[in-house]
């Protein structure tokens, strides 16, 4: 019986510890994982190498992304990130309405064909709320 | 001595119910699912909407769930739109945080790892525990096939199926039979988790990877596109969270000390009259 009570006490202690860490967890408990030079984070990041290697092994050299016909595209393209660069080169392209725009095909050393005629719309994405 | 004999029948035998593989995988999964859930909500928050189909519609509406904030005459409010029905969820979904420093985000800081918006870290945490989860599942399936855990406790036999109505009645009246093997409803829910929910959440997770879709294009056909896969992934998460809640309630109702002991030491106090080889089919 005394052995059982000891285990019970240990159970209660362990479950109380687990419960309190569960409650605290979401708050700031694991925010240290966000700092890029944290040692624990570096260990967790090793899984990325595993993911990469396994995926490249499965994908092989010849697999391509699935292609969709034009009729399956239901809407315009919306870019991520900067939508209105301020470089001279880009401004000149805007001025000519992208008439001279060309995608470079570096693999074969030559210029590729007209690549992108999609509209550019402003993307009002959610603002990041990093702690200040 | 006669008095002692009188009290003995109220206690059943102590039986070795959970193998070391069952116990270790159980707790590793508990840790994995905890981190997978909270880092998953972090990843979800990067775009807190769910769609059906091949693409996320912004020129057409194929969203079934959206968490967002709107400006009203009373200031900003958090909103949730589920199957076209809009709900005010200020403080929890769409908008949370303190009144002087509100955060416009899907799930609140208390439910994400890290608490602030950081998709990259969410992915690092999610994929690490996803690998650990899958590795543990591989070990569990292998060990459970060999030691008979799947045959004895997970797959329903004809006897279990016949016993379902009685088991429902027993659960409704909180009368539990503590045997060597699991009861019919217990088997049914664990079968659902191991053979349906776990494979489904892994495969829909892989479908979200463009790389995996080029390696296994059938994933897109099975789940009807990356956006549908993402929605199913979220839906299975909701089912697993429900399973967790019921699991905890059942542990509390069936005797938390005994249930916890069996999942830590393996030893379980069975109902009186239980033979130690009950449920074994050799």
mmCIF file of C-alpha atoms in Angstrom:
data_model
loop_
_atom_site.group_PDB
_atom_site.id
_atom_site.type_symbol
_atom_site.label_atom_id
_atom_site.label_comp_id
_atom_site.label_asym_id
_atom_site.label_seq_id
_atom_site.Cartn_x
_atom_site.Cartn_y
_atom_site.Cartn_z
ATOM 1 C CA UNK A 1 0.000 0.000 0.000
ATOM 2 C CA UNK A 2 2.798 2.401 0.910
ATOM 3 C CA UNK A 3 4.391 1.667 -2.449
ATOM 4 C CA UNK A 4 1.151 2.511 -4.166
ATOM 5 C CA UNK A 5 0.847 5.847 -2.356
ATOM 6 C CA UNK A 6 4.352 6.759 -3.369
ATOM 7 C CA UNK A 7 3.563 6.083 -6.989
ATOM 8 C CA UNK A 8 0.354 8.035 -6.603
ATOM 9 C CA UNK A 9 2.256 11.007 -5.226
ATOM 10 C CA UNK A 10 4.718 10.743 -8.057
ATOM 11 C CA UNK A 11 1.844 10.562 -10.534
ATOM 12 C CA UNK A 12 0.211 13.645 -9.081
ATOM 13 C CA UNK A 13 3.487 15.540 -9.095
ATOM 14 C CA UNK A 14 4.213 14.554 -12.662
ATOM 15 C CA UNK A 15 0.721 15.358 -13.865
ATOM 16 C CA UNK A 16 0.731 18.718 -12.082
ATOM 17 C CA UNK A 17 4.064 19.561 -13.711
ATOM 18 C CA UNK A 18 2.767 18.487 -17.119
ATOM 19 C CA UNK A 19 -0.470 20.414 -16.680
ATOM 20 C CA UNK A 20 1.289 23.612 -15.639
ATOM 21 C CA UNK A 21 3.736 23.381 -18.522
ATOM 22 C CA UNK A 22 0.796 22.819 -20.872
ATOM 23 C CA UNK A 23 -0.872 25.971 -19.570
ATOM 24 C CA UNK A 24 2.281 28.063 -19.771
ATOM 25 C CA UNK A 25 3.475 26.479 -22.985
ATOM 26 C CA UNK A 26 1.690 28.488 -25.607
ATOM 27 C CA UNK A 27 2.540 31.783 -23.945
ATOM 28 C CA UNK A 28 6.248 32.503 -24.008
ATOM 29 C CA UNK A 29 7.684 29.203 -22.806
ATOM 30 C CA UNK A 30 9.081 28.184 -26.192
ATOM 31 C CA UNK A 31 9.874 31.602 -27.649
ATOM 32 C CA UNK A 32 13.607 30.896 -27.302
ATOM 33 C CA UNK A 33 13.203 28.573 -30.311
ATOM 34 C CA UNK A 34 12.708 31.713 -32.380
ATOM 35 C CA UNK A 35 16.269 32.956 -31.879
ATOM 36 C CA UNK A 36 18.346 31.712 -34.784
ATOM 37 C CA UNK A 37 21.470 30.824 -32.800
ATOM 38 C CA UNK A 38 19.739 28.862 -30.048
ATOM 39 C CA UNK A 39 21.275 25.415 -29.526
ATOM 40 C CA UNK A 40 17.961 23.602 -29.160
ATOM 41 C CA UNK A 41 16.732 25.240 -32.334
ATOM 42 C CA UNK A 42 19.857 24.083 -34.137
ATOM 43 C CA UNK A 43 19.083 20.502 -33.099
ATOM 44 C CA UNK A 44 15.487 20.829 -34.303
ATOM 45 C CA UNK A 45 16.743 22.344 -37.563
ATOM 46 C CA UNK A 46 18.678 19.183 -38.326
ATOM 47 C CA UNK A 47 15.326 17.677 -39.290
ATOM 48 C CA UNK A 48 15.291 20.107 -42.232
ATOM 49 C CA UNK A 49 18.393 18.426 -43.657
ATOM 50 C CA UNK A 50 16.694 15.054 -43.277
ATOM 51 C CA UNK A 51 13.553 16.377 -44.977
ATOM 52 C CA UNK A 52 15.617 17.804 -47.832
ATOM 53 C CA UNK A 53 17.652 14.658 -48.408
ATOM 54 C CA UNK A 54 14.713 12.261 -48.202
ATOM 55 C CA UNK A 55 12.660 14.465 -50.504
ATOM 56 C CA UNK A 56 15.421 14.801 -53.094
ATOM 57 C CA UNK A 57 15.855 11.031 -52.945
ATOM 58 C CA UNK A 58 12.147 10.491 -53.612
ATOM 59 C CA UNK A 59 11.796 13.183 -56.256
ATOM 60 C CA UNK A 60 14.753 12.054 -58.366
ATOM 61 C CA UNK A 61 16.159 13.969 -61.316
ATOM 62 C CA UNK A 62 13.245 13.851 -63.724
ATOM 63 C CA UNK A 63 10.072 14.599 -61.754
ATOM 64 C CA UNK A 64 8.383 17.860 -62.616
ATOM 65 C CA UNK A 65 5.627 19.809 -60.986
ATOM 66 C CA UNK A 66 2.167 19.003 -62.264
ATOM 67 C CA UNK A 67 1.014 21.070 -65.201
ATOM 68 C CA UNK A 68 -2.401 22.622 -65.419
ATOM 69 C CA UNK A 69 -4.190 23.747 -68.552
ATOM 70 C CA UNK A 70 -5.000 27.421 -68.995
ATOM 71 C CA UNK A 71 -8.701 26.700 -68.418
ATOM 72 C CA UNK A 72 -7.910 25.489 -64.902
ATOM 73 C CA UNK A 73 -6.454 28.865 -63.922
ATOM 74 C CA UNK A 74 -9.354 30.687 -62.349
ATOM 75 C CA UNK A 75 -7.696 33.931 -61.274
ATOM 76 C CA UNK A 76 -4.789 36.301 -61.772
ATOM 77 C CA UNK A 77 -1.368 35.876 -60.232
ATOM 78 C CA UNK A 78 -0.672 37.645 -56.987
ATOM 79 C CA UNK A 79 2.943 38.155 -55.978
ATOM 80 C CA UNK A 80 4.389 37.762 -52.531
ATOM 81 C CA UNK A 81 6.750 40.342 -51.061
ATOM 82 C CA UNK A 82 7.680 43.573 -52.811
ATOM 83 C CA UNK A 83 5.153 44.557 -55.463
ATOM 84 C CA UNK A 84 6.586 47.914 -56.477
ATOM 85 C CA UNK A 85 10.404 47.922 -56.593
ATOM 86 C CA UNK A 86 12.135 51.279 -56.912
ATOM 87 C CA UNK A 87 15.185 50.315 -58.998
ATOM 88 C CA UNK A 88 15.881 52.237 -62.216
ATOM 89 C CA UNK A 89 15.663 49.043 -64.235
ATOM 90 C CA UNK A 90 12.207 48.229 -62.914
ATOM 91 C CA UNK A 91 10.985 51.830 -63.330
ATOM 92 C CA UNK A 92 12.036 51.711 -66.981
ATOM 93 C CA UNK A 93 10.070 48.476 -67.424
ATOM 94 C CA UNK A 94 7.011 50.064 -65.850
ATOM 95 C CA UNK A 95 7.343 53.086 -68.160
ATOM 96 C CA UNK A 96 7.289 50.802 -71.203
ATOM 97 C CA UNK A 97 4.452 48.708 -69.754
ATOM 98 C CA UNK A 98 6.822 45.704 -69.608
ATOM 99 C CA UNK A 99 7.125 45.575 -73.409
ATOM 100 C CA UNK A 100 10.838 44.757 -73.056
ATOM 101 C CA UNK A 101 10.444 42.371 -70.152
ATOM 102 C CA UNK A 102 12.226 39.061 -70.688
ATOM 103 C CA UNK A 103 13.005 36.173 -68.400
ATOM 104 C CA UNK A 104 16.596 35.032 -68.606
ATOM 105 C CA UNK A 105 17.088 31.355 -69.212
ATOM 106 C CA UNK A 106 20.488 30.883 -67.657
ATOM 107 C CA UNK A 107 20.654 27.124 -68.193
ATOM 108 C CA UNK A 108 21.044 27.408 -71.935
ATOM 109 C CA UNK A 109 22.826 30.709 -71.904
ATOM 110 C CA UNK A 110 20.180 32.423 -74.004
ATOM 111 C CA UNK A 111 17.262 34.710 -73.372
ATOM 112 C CA UNK A 112 13.970 32.986 -72.681
ATOM 113 C CA UNK A 113 10.680 33.937 -74.218
ATOM 114 C CA UNK A 114 8.069 36.257 -72.883
ATOM 115 C CA UNK A 115 7.505 34.792 -69.486
ATOM 116 C CA UNK A 116 5.119 36.758 -67.440
ATOM 117 C CA UNK A 117 2.235 38.899 -68.510
ATOM 118 C CA UNK A 118 0.225 38.640 -65.315
ATOM 119 C CA UNK A 119 -1.194 41.629 -63.527
ATOM 120 C CA UNK A 120 0.557 43.020 -60.506
ATOM 121 C CA UNK A 121 -1.796 43.816 -57.690
ATOM 122 C CA UNK A 122 -1.106 45.213 -54.303
ATOM 123 C CA UNK A 123 -1.172 42.447 -51.706
ATOM 124 C CA UNK A 124 -2.485 43.637 -48.383
ATOM 125 C CA UNK A 125 -1.102 40.773 -46.343
ATOM 126 C CA UNK A 126 -1.199 40.444 -42.563
ATOM 127 C CA UNK A 127 1.424 42.495 -40.811
ATOM 128 C CA UNK A 128 3.958 40.494 -38.816
ATOM 129 C CA UNK A 129 3.738 41.135 -35.118
ATOM 130 C CA UNK A 130 7.249 40.459 -33.902
ATOM 131 C CA UNK A 131 7.708 41.527 -30.285
ATOM 132 C CA UNK A 132 9.255 44.984 -30.131
ATOM 133 C CA UNK B 1 -8.682 -14.020 8.285
ATOM 134 C CA UNK B 2 -12.276 -14.586 7.261
ATOM 135 C CA UNK B 3 -12.760 -10.819 7.155
ATOM 136 C CA UNK B 4 -9.786 -10.411 4.862
ATOM 137 C CA UNK B 5 -11.213 -12.957 2.452
ATOM 138 C CA UNK B 6 -14.442 -10.944 2.390
ATOM 139 C CA UNK B 7 -12.654 -7.799 1.179
ATOM 140 C CA UNK B 8 -10.446 -9.491 -1.404
ATOM 141 C CA UNK B 9 -13.114 -10.030 -4.098
ATOM 142 C CA UNK B 10 -13.531 -6.228 -4.543
ATOM 143 C CA UNK B 11 -10.070 -6.098 -6.055
ATOM 144 C CA UNK B 12 -9.182 -7.768 -9.320
ATOM 145 C CA UNK B 13 -5.738 -9.074 -10.206
ATOM 146 C CA UNK B 14 -2.827 -6.839 -11.181
ATOM 147 C CA UNK B 15 -2.027 -7.659 -14.783
ATOM 148 C CA UNK B 16 0.782 -6.585 -17.070
ATOM 149 C CA UNK B 17 -1.284 -4.796 -19.675
ATOM 150 C CA UNK B 18 0.927 -2.336 -21.594
ATOM 151 C CA UNK B 19 4.220 -3.402 -23.143
ATOM 152 C CA UNK B 20 7.259 -1.142 -23.019
ATOM 153 C CA UNK B 21 6.676 -0.262 -26.710
ATOM 154 C CA UNK B 22 3.102 0.834 -26.060
ATOM 155 C CA UNK B 23 4.167 2.941 -23.074
ATOM 156 C CA UNK B 24 7.177 4.661 -24.620
ATOM 157 C CA UNK B 25 5.441 5.388 -27.944
ATOM 158 C CA UNK B 26 2.427 6.730 -26.019
ATOM 159 C CA UNK B 27 4.447 9.375 -24.203
ATOM 160 C CA UNK B 28 6.635 10.260 -27.192
ATOM 161 C CA UNK B 29 3.439 10.793 -29.186
ATOM 162 C CA UNK B 30 1.971 12.913 -26.394
ATOM 163 C CA UNK B 31 4.987 15.249 -26.583
ATOM 164 C CA UNK B 32 5.035 15.207 -30.412
ATOM 165 C CA UNK B 33 1.326 15.987 -30.777
ATOM 166 C CA UNK B 34 1.606 18.830 -28.284
ATOM 167 C CA UNK B 35 4.351 20.536 -30.310
ATOM 168 C CA UNK B 36 2.786 19.594 -33.650
ATOM 169 C CA UNK B 37 -0.499 21.216 -32.641
ATOM 170 C CA UNK B 38 0.960 24.497 -31.393
ATOM 171 C CA UNK B 39 3.533 24.862 -34.194
ATOM 172 C CA UNK B 40 0.819 23.851 -36.664
ATOM 173 C CA UNK B 41 -1.396 26.693 -35.490
ATOM 174 C CA UNK B 42 1.624 28.988 -35.935
ATOM 175 C CA UNK B 43 1.934 27.815 -39.557
ATOM 176 C CA UNK B 44 -1.832 28.132 -40.063
ATOM 177 C CA UNK B 45 -1.648 31.744 -38.820
ATOM 178 C CA UNK B 46 0.588 32.671 -41.769
ATOM 179 C CA UNK B 47 -2.597 32.456 -43.833
ATOM 180 C CA UNK B 48 -5.549 31.869 -41.513
ATOM 181 C CA UNK B 49 -8.009 30.590 -44.123
ATOM 182 C CA UNK B 50 -8.944 27.148 -45.418
ATOM 183 C CA UNK B 51 -10.108 26.397 -48.957
ATOM 184 C CA UNK B 52 -11.557 23.562 -51.006
ATOM 185 C CA UNK B 53 -9.895 22.841 -54.335
ATOM 186 C CA UNK B 54 -6.605 23.322 -56.158
ATOM 187 C CA UNK B 55 -6.099 27.001 -55.350
ATOM 188 C CA UNK B 56 -6.824 29.619 -52.728
ATOM 189 C CA UNK B 57 -9.425 31.922 -54.182
ATOM 190 C CA UNK B 58 -9.056 35.656 -53.913
ATOM 191 C CA UNK B 59 -10.923 36.485 -57.103
ATOM 192 C CA UNK B 60 -13.547 33.864 -56.236
ATOM 193 C CA UNK B 61 -14.662 32.445 -52.929
ATOM 194 C CA UNK B 62 -13.814 28.821 -52.116
ATOM 195 C CA UNK B 63 -12.948 29.404 -48.459
ATOM 196 C CA UNK B 64 -14.727 27.366 -45.808
ATOM 197 C CA UNK B 65 -12.975 28.952 -42.834
ATOM 198 C CA UNK B 66 -11.481 32.418 -42.462
ATOM 199 C CA UNK B 67 -10.148 34.188 -39.399
ATOM 200 C CA UNK B 68 -9.712 37.937 -39.821
ATOM 201 C CA UNK B 69 -10.184 41.355 -38.251
ATOM 202 C CA UNK B 70 -12.533 44.101 -39.394
ATOM 203 C CA UNK B 71 -12.907 47.774 -38.515
ATOM 204 C CA UNK B 72 -16.266 48.627 -37.007
ATOM 205 C CA UNK B 73 -17.704 51.749 -35.380
ATOM 206 C CA UNK B 74 -16.672 50.237 -32.034
ATOM 207 C CA UNK B 75 -13.084 49.747 -33.180
ATOM 208 C CA UNK B 76 -11.460 46.630 -34.623
ATOM 209 C CA UNK B 77 -13.148 43.267 -34.068
ATOM 210 C CA UNK B 78 -11.994 39.681 -34.618
ATOM 211 C CA UNK B 79 -14.188 37.624 -36.917
ATOM 212 C CA UNK B 80 -14.500 33.991 -37.915
ATOM 213 C CA UNK B 81 -16.334 32.914 -41.042
ATOM 214 C CA UNK B 82 -17.163 29.213 -41.110
ATOM 215 C CA UNK B 83 -19.162 27.772 -44.056
ATOM 216 C CA UNK B 84 -20.425 31.269 -44.854
ATOM 217 C CA UNK B 85 -21.584 31.954 -41.294
ATOM 218 C CA UNK B 86 -19.817 34.898 -39.649
ATOM 219 C CA UNK B 87 -19.119 34.936 -35.910
ATOM 220 C CA UNK B 88 -17.614 37.612 -33.678
ATOM 221 C CA UNK B 89 -14.611 35.964 -32.030
ATOM 222 C CA UNK B 90 -12.792 39.036 -30.693
ATOM 223 C CA UNK B 91 -10.205 38.125 -28.077
ATOM 224 C CA UNK B 92 -9.628 34.598 -29.387
ATOM 225 C CA UNK B 93 -9.798 34.230 -33.183
ATOM 226 C CA UNK B 94 -8.939 36.952 -35.700
ATOM 227 C CA UNK B 95 -7.984 39.471 -33.032
ATOM 228 C CA UNK B 96 -6.532 38.844 -29.585
ATOM 229 C CA UNK B 97 -4.060 40.305 -27.127
ATOM 230 C CA UNK B 98 -4.520 43.221 -24.751
ATOM 231 C CA UNK B 99 -6.842 46.137 -25.473
ATOM 232 C CA UNK B 100 -4.000 48.658 -25.795
ATOM 233 C CA UNK B 101 -1.894 46.339 -27.972
ATOM 234 C CA UNK B 102 -4.228 44.118 -29.951
ATOM 235 C CA UNK B 103 -2.748 41.470 -32.252
ATOM 236 C CA UNK B 104 -4.459 40.811 -35.567
ATOM 237 C CA UNK B 105 -3.810 37.119 -36.040
ATOM 238 C CA UNK B 106 -5.747 33.867 -36.521
ATOM 239 C CA UNK B 107 -5.101 31.932 -33.330
ATOM 240 C CA UNK B 108 -3.972 33.817 -30.198
ATOM 241 C CA UNK B 109 -0.391 33.903 -28.892
ATOM 242 C CA UNK B 110 -1.238 31.413 -26.122
ATOM 243 C CA UNK B 111 -1.927 28.710 -28.725
ATOM 244 C CA UNK B 112 1.120 29.066 -30.963
ATOM 245 C CA UNK B 113 4.826 28.194 -30.758
ATOM 246 C CA UNK B 114 6.499 30.655 -30.748
ATOM 247 C CA UNK B 115 3.927 33.023 -29.272
ATOM 248 C CA UNK B 116 4.795 35.743 -31.812
ATOM 249 C CA UNK B 117 4.299 35.378 -35.560
ATOM 250 C CA UNK B 118 7.274 33.409 -36.927
ATOM 251 C CA UNK B 119 6.425 30.987 -39.726
ATOM 252 C CA UNK B 120 10.032 29.783 -40.169
ATOM 253 C CA UNK B 121 10.374 28.696 -36.540
ATOM 254 C CA UNK B 122 6.914 27.140 -36.632
ATOM 255 C CA UNK B 123 8.048 25.000 -39.572
ATOM 256 C CA UNK B 124 11.323 24.009 -37.890
ATOM 257 C CA UNK B 125 9.422 22.812 -34.799
ATOM 258 C CA UNK B 126 6.634 21.178 -36.834
ATOM 259 C CA UNK B 127 8.922 19.154 -39.111
ATOM 260 C CA UNK B 128 11.198 17.996 -36.307
ATOM 261 C CA UNK B 129 8.282 16.582 -34.343
ATOM 262 C CA UNK B 130 6.642 15.295 -37.520
ATOM 263 C CA UNK B 131 9.713 13.099 -38.143
ATOM 264 C CA UNK B 132 9.739 11.945 -34.523
ATOM 265 C CA UNK B 133 6.012 11.226 -34.760
ATOM 266 C CA UNK B 134 6.376 9.150 -37.941
ATOM 267 C CA UNK B 135 9.400 7.273 -36.601
ATOM 268 C CA UNK B 136 7.480 6.451 -33.412
ATOM 269 C CA UNK B 137 4.523 5.302 -35.489
ATOM 270 C CA UNK B 138 6.766 2.967 -37.484
ATOM 271 C CA UNK B 139 8.132 1.450 -34.243
ATOM 272 C CA UNK B 140 4.621 1.174 -32.779
ATOM 273 C CA UNK B 141 3.203 -0.645 -35.827
ATOM 274 C CA UNK B 142 6.137 -3.039 -35.985
ATOM 275 C CA UNK B 143 6.108 -3.825 -32.249
ATOM 276 C CA UNK B 144 2.322 -3.997 -32.026
ATOM 277 C CA UNK B 145 2.053 -6.433 -34.909
ATOM 278 C CA UNK B 146 4.658 -8.668 -33.317
ATOM 279 C CA UNK B 147 3.490 -8.499 -29.683
ATOM 280 C CA UNK B 148 -0.192 -8.805 -30.576
ATOM 281 C CA UNK B 149 -1.285 -5.367 -29.323
ATOM 282 C CA UNK B 150 -2.994 -4.586 -32.653
ATOM 283 C CA UNK B 151 -4.740 -7.973 -32.843
ATOM 284 C CA UNK B 152 -5.791 -7.954 -29.184
ATOM 285 C CA UNK B 153 -6.601 -4.289 -28.519
ATOM 286 C CA UNK B 154 -7.064 -2.376 -31.781
ATOM 287 C CA UNK B 155 -8.798 -4.481 -34.432
ATOM 288 C CA UNK B 156 -12.433 -5.298 -33.691
ATOM 289 C CA UNK B 157 -13.429 -8.951 -33.839
ATOM 290 C CA UNK B 158 -16.987 -10.255 -34.361
ATOM 291 C CA UNK B 159 -17.379 -10.473 -30.566
ATOM 292 C CA UNK B 160 -16.447 -6.787 -30.203
ATOM 293 C CA UNK B 161 -18.917 -5.686 -32.867
ATOM 294 C CA UNK B 162 -21.701 -7.612 -31.135
ATOM 295 C CA UNK B 163 -20.639 -6.022 -27.852
ATOM 296 C CA UNK B 164 -20.867 -2.405 -29.053
ATOM 297 C CA UNK B 165 -24.485 -1.694 -27.908
ATOM 298 C CA UNK B 166 -23.764 -3.036 -24.424
ATOM 299 C CA UNK B 167 -20.516 -1.072 -24.271
ATOM 300 C CA UNK B 168 -22.344 2.152 -25.204
ATOM 301 C CA UNK B 169 -24.789 1.483 -22.356
ATOM 302 C CA UNK B 170 -21.908 0.790 -19.965
ATOM 303 C CA UNK B 171 -20.169 4.016 -20.948
ATOM 304 C CA UNK B 172 -23.368 6.021 -20.549
ATOM 305 C CA UNK B 173 -23.718 4.710 -16.990
ATOM 306 C CA UNK B 174 -19.952 4.990 -16.329
ATOM 307 C CA UNK B 175 -19.619 1.260 -15.631
ATOM 308 C CA UNK B 176 -16.275 0.179 -16.962
ATOM 309 C CA UNK B 177 -14.947 -3.313 -17.323
ATOM 310 C CA UNK B 178 -11.210 -3.333 -16.738
ATOM 311 C CA UNK B 179 -10.005 -6.339 -18.692
ATOM 312 C CA UNK B 180 -6.822 -7.605 -20.245
ATOM 313 C CA UNK B 181 -7.794 -6.287 -23.670
ATOM 314 C CA UNK B 182 -9.606 -3.101 -24.670
ATOM 315 C CA UNK B 183 -13.401 -2.788 -24.865
ATOM 316 C CA UNK B 184 -15.300 -2.448 -28.192
ATOM 317 C CA UNK B 185 -15.621 1.370 -28.153
ATOM 318 C CA UNK B 186 -12.030 1.700 -27.013
ATOM 319 C CA UNK B 187 -10.896 -0.508 -29.892
ATOM 320 C CA UNK B 188 -13.055 1.472 -32.306
ATOM 321 C CA UNK B 189 -11.576 4.838 -31.315
ATOM 322 C CA UNK B 190 -7.970 3.606 -31.308
ATOM 323 C CA UNK B 191 -8.526 1.888 -34.657
ATOM 324 C CA UNK B 192 -9.790 5.206 -36.010
ATOM 325 C CA UNK B 193 -6.768 7.077 -34.678
ATOM 326 C CA UNK B 194 -4.080 4.606 -35.803
ATOM 327 C CA UNK B 195 -5.504 3.399 -39.105
ATOM 328 C CA UNK B 196 -7.414 6.472 -40.312
ATOM 329 C CA UNK B 197 -6.438 9.741 -38.607
ATOM 330 C CA UNK B 198 -2.672 9.217 -38.293
ATOM 331 C CA UNK B 199 -2.145 8.091 -41.933
ATOM 332 C CA UNK B 200 -4.512 10.819 -43.130
ATOM 333 C CA UNK B 201 -2.771 13.658 -41.296
ATOM 334 C CA UNK B 202 0.659 12.481 -42.523
ATOM 335 C CA UNK B 203 -0.426 12.122 -46.162
ATOM 336 C CA UNK B 204 -2.305 15.442 -46.253
ATOM 337 C CA UNK B 205 0.749 17.068 -44.656
ATOM 338 C CA UNK B 206 2.932 15.664 -47.442
ATOM 339 C CA UNK B 207 0.433 16.840 -50.073
ATOM 340 C CA UNK B 208 1.097 20.423 -49.005
ATOM 341 C CA UNK B 209 4.707 20.038 -50.158
ATOM 342 C CA UNK B 210 5.177 20.926 -53.851
ATOM 343 C CA UNK B 211 8.239 18.651 -53.884
ATOM 344 C CA UNK B 212 6.243 15.661 -52.656
ATOM 345 C CA UNK B 213 3.511 16.425 -55.186
ATOM 346 C CA UNK B 214 6.026 16.093 -58.008
ATOM 347 C CA UNK B 215 7.358 12.826 -56.548
ATOM 348 C CA UNK B 216 3.897 11.396 -55.797
ATOM 349 C CA UNK B 217 1.413 13.207 -58.080
ATOM 350 C CA UNK B 218 -1.346 10.825 -56.970
ATOM 351 C CA UNK B 219 -1.475 12.720 -53.668
ATOM 352 C CA UNK B 220 -3.143 15.633 -55.474
ATOM 353 C CA UNK B 221 -5.721 13.310 -57.033
ATOM 354 C CA UNK B 222 -6.477 11.458 -53.795
ATOM 355 C CA UNK B 223 -7.077 14.620 -51.785
ATOM 356 C CA UNK B 224 -8.395 16.883 -54.532
ATOM 357 C CA UNK B 225 -5.622 19.475 -54.506
ATOM 358 C CA UNK B 226 -3.250 21.108 -52.080
ATOM 359 C CA UNK B 227 -5.840 23.439 -50.614
ATOM 360 C CA UNK B 228 -8.272 20.606 -49.887
ATOM 361 C CA UNK B 229 -5.391 18.613 -48.378
ATOM 362 C CA UNK B 230 -4.608 21.550 -46.094
ATOM 363 C CA UNK B 231 -8.261 21.703 -45.049
ATOM 364 C CA UNK B 232 -8.338 17.943 -44.335
ATOM 365 C CA UNK B 233 -5.065 18.267 -42.379
ATOM 366 C CA UNK B 234 -6.725 20.920 -40.211
ATOM 367 C CA UNK B 235 -9.916 18.853 -39.876
ATOM 368 C CA UNK B 236 -7.994 15.763 -38.732
ATOM 369 C CA UNK B 237 -6.220 17.999 -36.182
ATOM 370 C CA UNK B 238 -9.631 19.012 -34.814
ATOM 371 C CA UNK B 239 -10.617 15.315 -34.592
ATOM 372 C CA UNK B 240 -7.352 14.448 -32.805
ATOM 373 C CA UNK B 241 -7.903 17.276 -30.318
ATOM 374 C CA UNK B 242 -11.429 15.909 -29.722
ATOM 375 C CA UNK B 243 -9.941 12.446 -29.246
ATOM 376 C CA UNK B 244 -7.494 13.902 -26.709
ATOM 377 C CA UNK B 245 -10.309 15.548 -24.720
ATOM 378 C CA UNK B 246 -12.398 12.347 -24.650
ATOM 379 C CA UNK B 247 -9.256 10.323 -23.858
ATOM 380 C CA UNK B 248 -8.573 12.488 -20.781
ATOM 381 C CA UNK B 249 -12.226 12.371 -19.671
ATOM 382 C CA UNK B 250 -12.254 8.574 -19.987
ATOM 383 C CA UNK B 251 -8.992 8.226 -18.051
ATOM 384 C CA UNK B 252 -10.481 10.376 -15.270
ATOM 385 C CA UNK B 253 -13.766 8.445 -15.316
ATOM 386 C CA UNK B 254 -12.183 4.984 -15.423
ATOM 387 C CA UNK B 255 -9.730 5.642 -12.583
ATOM 388 C CA UNK B 256 -6.849 8.003 -13.325
ATOM 389 C CA UNK B 257 -4.331 6.387 -10.946
ATOM 390 C CA UNK B 258 -4.840 2.897 -12.340
ATOM 391 C CA UNK B 259 -4.888 4.077 -15.953
ATOM 392 C CA UNK B 260 -1.790 6.250 -15.504
ATOM 393 C CA UNK B 261 0.058 3.480 -13.710
ATOM 394 C CA UNK B 262 -0.632 1.067 -16.560
ATOM 395 C CA UNK B 263 0.736 3.606 -19.058
ATOM 396 C CA UNK B 264 3.852 4.207 -16.936
ATOM 397 C CA UNK B 265 4.687 0.844 -15.348
ATOM 398 C CA UNK B 266 2.564 -1.424 -17.535
ATOM 399 C CA UNK B 267 0.697 -2.901 -14.552
ATOM 400 C CA UNK B 268 -3.064 -2.536 -14.420
ATOM 401 C CA UNK B 269 -5.631 -3.438 -11.783
ATOM 402 C CA UNK B 270 -8.222 -5.430 -13.700
ATOM 403 C CA UNK B 271 -11.848 -6.019 -12.734
ATOM 404 C CA UNK B 272 -12.446 -8.920 -10.297
ATOM 405 C CA UNK B 273 -12.555 -12.257 -12.040
ATOM 406 C CA UNK B 274 -10.260 -11.246 -14.905
ATOM 407 C CA UNK B 275 -7.926 -14.026 -15.892
ATOM 408 C CA UNK B 276 -4.436 -12.963 -16.813
ATOM 409 C CA UNK B 277 -4.659 -14.506 -20.270
ATOM 410 C CA UNK B 278 -8.055 -12.983 -21.137
ATOM 411 C CA UNK B 279 -8.162 -11.679 -24.657
ATOM 412 C CA UNK B 280 -5.172 -13.734 -25.705
ATOM 413 C CA UNK B 281 -5.813 -15.791 -28.807
ATOM 414 C CA UNK B 282 -3.091 -18.299 -29.358
#
